[in-house]
mmCIF file of C-alpha atoms in Angstrom:
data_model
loop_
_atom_site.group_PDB
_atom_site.id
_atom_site.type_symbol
_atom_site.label_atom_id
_atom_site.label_comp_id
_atom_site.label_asym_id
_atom_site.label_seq_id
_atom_site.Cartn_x
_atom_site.Cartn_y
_atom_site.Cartn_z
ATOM 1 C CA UNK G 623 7.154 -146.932 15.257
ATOM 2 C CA UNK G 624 8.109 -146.941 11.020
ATOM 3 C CA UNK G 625 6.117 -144.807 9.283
ATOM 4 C CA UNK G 626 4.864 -146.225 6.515
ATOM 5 C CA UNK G 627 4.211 -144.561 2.867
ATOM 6 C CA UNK G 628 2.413 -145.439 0.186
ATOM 7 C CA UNK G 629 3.743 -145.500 -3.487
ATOM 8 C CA UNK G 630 1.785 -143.479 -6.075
ATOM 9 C CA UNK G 631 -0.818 -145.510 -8.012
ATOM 10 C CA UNK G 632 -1.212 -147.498 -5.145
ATOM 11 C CA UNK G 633 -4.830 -148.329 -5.155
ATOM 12 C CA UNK G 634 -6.947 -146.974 -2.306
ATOM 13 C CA UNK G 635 -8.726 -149.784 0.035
ATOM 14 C CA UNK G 636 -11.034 -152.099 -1.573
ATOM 15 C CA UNK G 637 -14.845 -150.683 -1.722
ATOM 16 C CA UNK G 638 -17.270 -152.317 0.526
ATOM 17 C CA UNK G 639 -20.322 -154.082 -1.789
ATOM 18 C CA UNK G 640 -23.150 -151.904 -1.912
ATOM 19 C CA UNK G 641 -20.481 -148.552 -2.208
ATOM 20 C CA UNK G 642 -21.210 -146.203 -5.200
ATOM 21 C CA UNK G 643 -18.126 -145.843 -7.076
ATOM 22 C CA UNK G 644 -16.310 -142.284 -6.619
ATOM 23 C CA UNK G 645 -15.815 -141.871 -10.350
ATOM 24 C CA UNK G 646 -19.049 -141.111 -11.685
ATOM 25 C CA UNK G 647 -19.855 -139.230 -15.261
ATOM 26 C CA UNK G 648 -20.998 -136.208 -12.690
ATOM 27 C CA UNK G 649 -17.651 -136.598 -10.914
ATOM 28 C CA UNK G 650 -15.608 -136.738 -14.339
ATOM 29 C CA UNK G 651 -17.412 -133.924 -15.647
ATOM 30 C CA UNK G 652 -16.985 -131.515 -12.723
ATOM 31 C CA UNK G 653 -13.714 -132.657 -13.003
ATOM 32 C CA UNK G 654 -13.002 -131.561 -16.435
ATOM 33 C CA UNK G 655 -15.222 -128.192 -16.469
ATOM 34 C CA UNK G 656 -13.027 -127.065 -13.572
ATOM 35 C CA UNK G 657 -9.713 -127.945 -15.562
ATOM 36 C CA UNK G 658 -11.577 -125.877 -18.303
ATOM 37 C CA UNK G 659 -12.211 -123.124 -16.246
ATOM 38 C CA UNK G 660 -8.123 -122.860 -15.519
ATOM 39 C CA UNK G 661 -7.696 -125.372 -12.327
ATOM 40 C CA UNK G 662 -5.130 -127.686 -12.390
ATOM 41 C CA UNK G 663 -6.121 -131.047 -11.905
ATOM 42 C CA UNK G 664 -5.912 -131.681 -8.383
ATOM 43 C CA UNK G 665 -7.993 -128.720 -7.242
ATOM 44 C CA UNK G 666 -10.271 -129.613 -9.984
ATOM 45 C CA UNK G 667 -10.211 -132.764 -7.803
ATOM 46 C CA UNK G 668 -10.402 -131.702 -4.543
ATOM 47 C CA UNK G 669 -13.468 -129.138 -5.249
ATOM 48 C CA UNK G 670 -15.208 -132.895 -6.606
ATOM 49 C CA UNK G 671 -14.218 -133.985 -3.240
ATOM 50 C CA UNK G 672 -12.471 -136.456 -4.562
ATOM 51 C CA UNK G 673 -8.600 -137.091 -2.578
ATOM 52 C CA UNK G 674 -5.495 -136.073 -4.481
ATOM 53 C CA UNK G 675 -4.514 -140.081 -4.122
ATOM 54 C CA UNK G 676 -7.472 -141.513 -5.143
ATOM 55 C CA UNK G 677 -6.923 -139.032 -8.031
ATOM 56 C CA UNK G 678 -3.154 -140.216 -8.716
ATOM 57 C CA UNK G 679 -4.474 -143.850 -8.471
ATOM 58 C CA UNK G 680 -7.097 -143.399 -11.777
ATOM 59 C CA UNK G 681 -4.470 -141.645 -13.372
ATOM 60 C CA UNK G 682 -1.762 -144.679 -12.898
ATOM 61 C CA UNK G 683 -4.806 -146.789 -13.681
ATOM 62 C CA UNK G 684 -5.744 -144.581 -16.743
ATOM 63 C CA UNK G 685 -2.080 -144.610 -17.977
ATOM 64 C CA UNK G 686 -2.241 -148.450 -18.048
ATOM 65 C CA UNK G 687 -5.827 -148.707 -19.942
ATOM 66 C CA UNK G 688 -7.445 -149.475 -17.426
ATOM 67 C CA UNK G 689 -11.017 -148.913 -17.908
ATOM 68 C CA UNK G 690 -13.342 -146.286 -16.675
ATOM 69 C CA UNK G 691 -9.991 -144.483 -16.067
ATOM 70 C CA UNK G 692 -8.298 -143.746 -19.199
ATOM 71 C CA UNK G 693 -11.444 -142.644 -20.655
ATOM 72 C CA UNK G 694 -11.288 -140.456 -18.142
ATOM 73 C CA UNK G 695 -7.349 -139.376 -18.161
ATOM 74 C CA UNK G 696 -7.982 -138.968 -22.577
ATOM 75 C CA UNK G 697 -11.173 -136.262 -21.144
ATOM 76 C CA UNK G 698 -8.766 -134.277 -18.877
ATOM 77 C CA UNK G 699 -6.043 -134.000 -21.330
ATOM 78 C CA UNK G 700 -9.162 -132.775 -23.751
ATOM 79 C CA UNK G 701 -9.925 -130.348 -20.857
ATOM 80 C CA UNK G 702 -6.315 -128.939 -20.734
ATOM 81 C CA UNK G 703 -6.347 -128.685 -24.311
ATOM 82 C CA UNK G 704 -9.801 -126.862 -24.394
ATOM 83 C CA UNK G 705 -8.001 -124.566 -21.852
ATOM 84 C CA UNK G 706 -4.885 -123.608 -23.538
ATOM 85 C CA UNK G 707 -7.085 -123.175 -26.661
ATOM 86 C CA UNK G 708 -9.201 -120.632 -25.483
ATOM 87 C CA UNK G 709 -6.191 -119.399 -23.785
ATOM 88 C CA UNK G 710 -4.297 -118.623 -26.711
ATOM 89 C CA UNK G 711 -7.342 -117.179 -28.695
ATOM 90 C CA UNK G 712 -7.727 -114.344 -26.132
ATOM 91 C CA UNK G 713 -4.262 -113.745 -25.841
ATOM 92 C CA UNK G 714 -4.583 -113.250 -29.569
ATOM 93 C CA UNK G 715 -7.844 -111.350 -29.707
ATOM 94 C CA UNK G 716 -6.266 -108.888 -26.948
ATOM 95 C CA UNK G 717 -3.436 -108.682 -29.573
ATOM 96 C CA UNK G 718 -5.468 -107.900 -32.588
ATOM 97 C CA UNK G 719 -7.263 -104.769 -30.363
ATOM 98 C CA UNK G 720 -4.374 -103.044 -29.617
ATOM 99 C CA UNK G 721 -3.037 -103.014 -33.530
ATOM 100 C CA UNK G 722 -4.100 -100.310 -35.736
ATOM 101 C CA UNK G 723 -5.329 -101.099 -38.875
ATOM 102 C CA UNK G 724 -1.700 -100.350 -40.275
ATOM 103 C CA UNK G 725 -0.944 -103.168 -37.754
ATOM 104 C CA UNK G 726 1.031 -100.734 -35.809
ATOM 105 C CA UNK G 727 0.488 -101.042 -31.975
ATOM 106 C CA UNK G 728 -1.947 -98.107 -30.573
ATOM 107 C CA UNK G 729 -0.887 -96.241 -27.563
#
């Protein structure tokens, strides 16, 4: 028997009527304060419980303007942003506590 496998952006099975949708503002947000909090996305996604290819599907959708989904994809690349942001400052605040006030380093 073939073995069959599915392309990426492939949508998932159509929802039965009556089905809350899996992207949610709760989901997206949960989403994006892990990806703040350093996850990468598909943790982020998993600890949503949300299935790393129903999470490559809204991307592909979000990449092709598809609405709810590239609002969503333009928050998570505001999340990674956010991240390497504060990343940055504290690598710099670490920096500026270890310089002397002649701005030589202090052993």
């Amino acid at each position: 028997m073939a073995t069959v496998t599915k392309k990426a952006g492939t949508p998932p099975p159509k929802r039965r009527m009556g089905v809350k949708p899996l992207l949610t503002p709760e989901t997206q947000k949960s989403i994006c304060d892990d990806i703040r909090a350093g996850l990468p996305r598909e943790n982020a996604a998993v600890r949503a419980k949300i299935s790393r290819p129903t999470l490559q599907y809204w991307l592909a959708q979000g990449r092709l303007g598809r609405e709810p989904y590239a609002e969503f994809l333009e928050e998570m690349d505001r999340a990674e942003s956010d991240l390497m942001y504060e990343a940055m400052m504290g690598i710099r605040r670490a920096g500026m506590k270890v310089q002397g006030k002649d701005g030589q380093a202090v052993t």
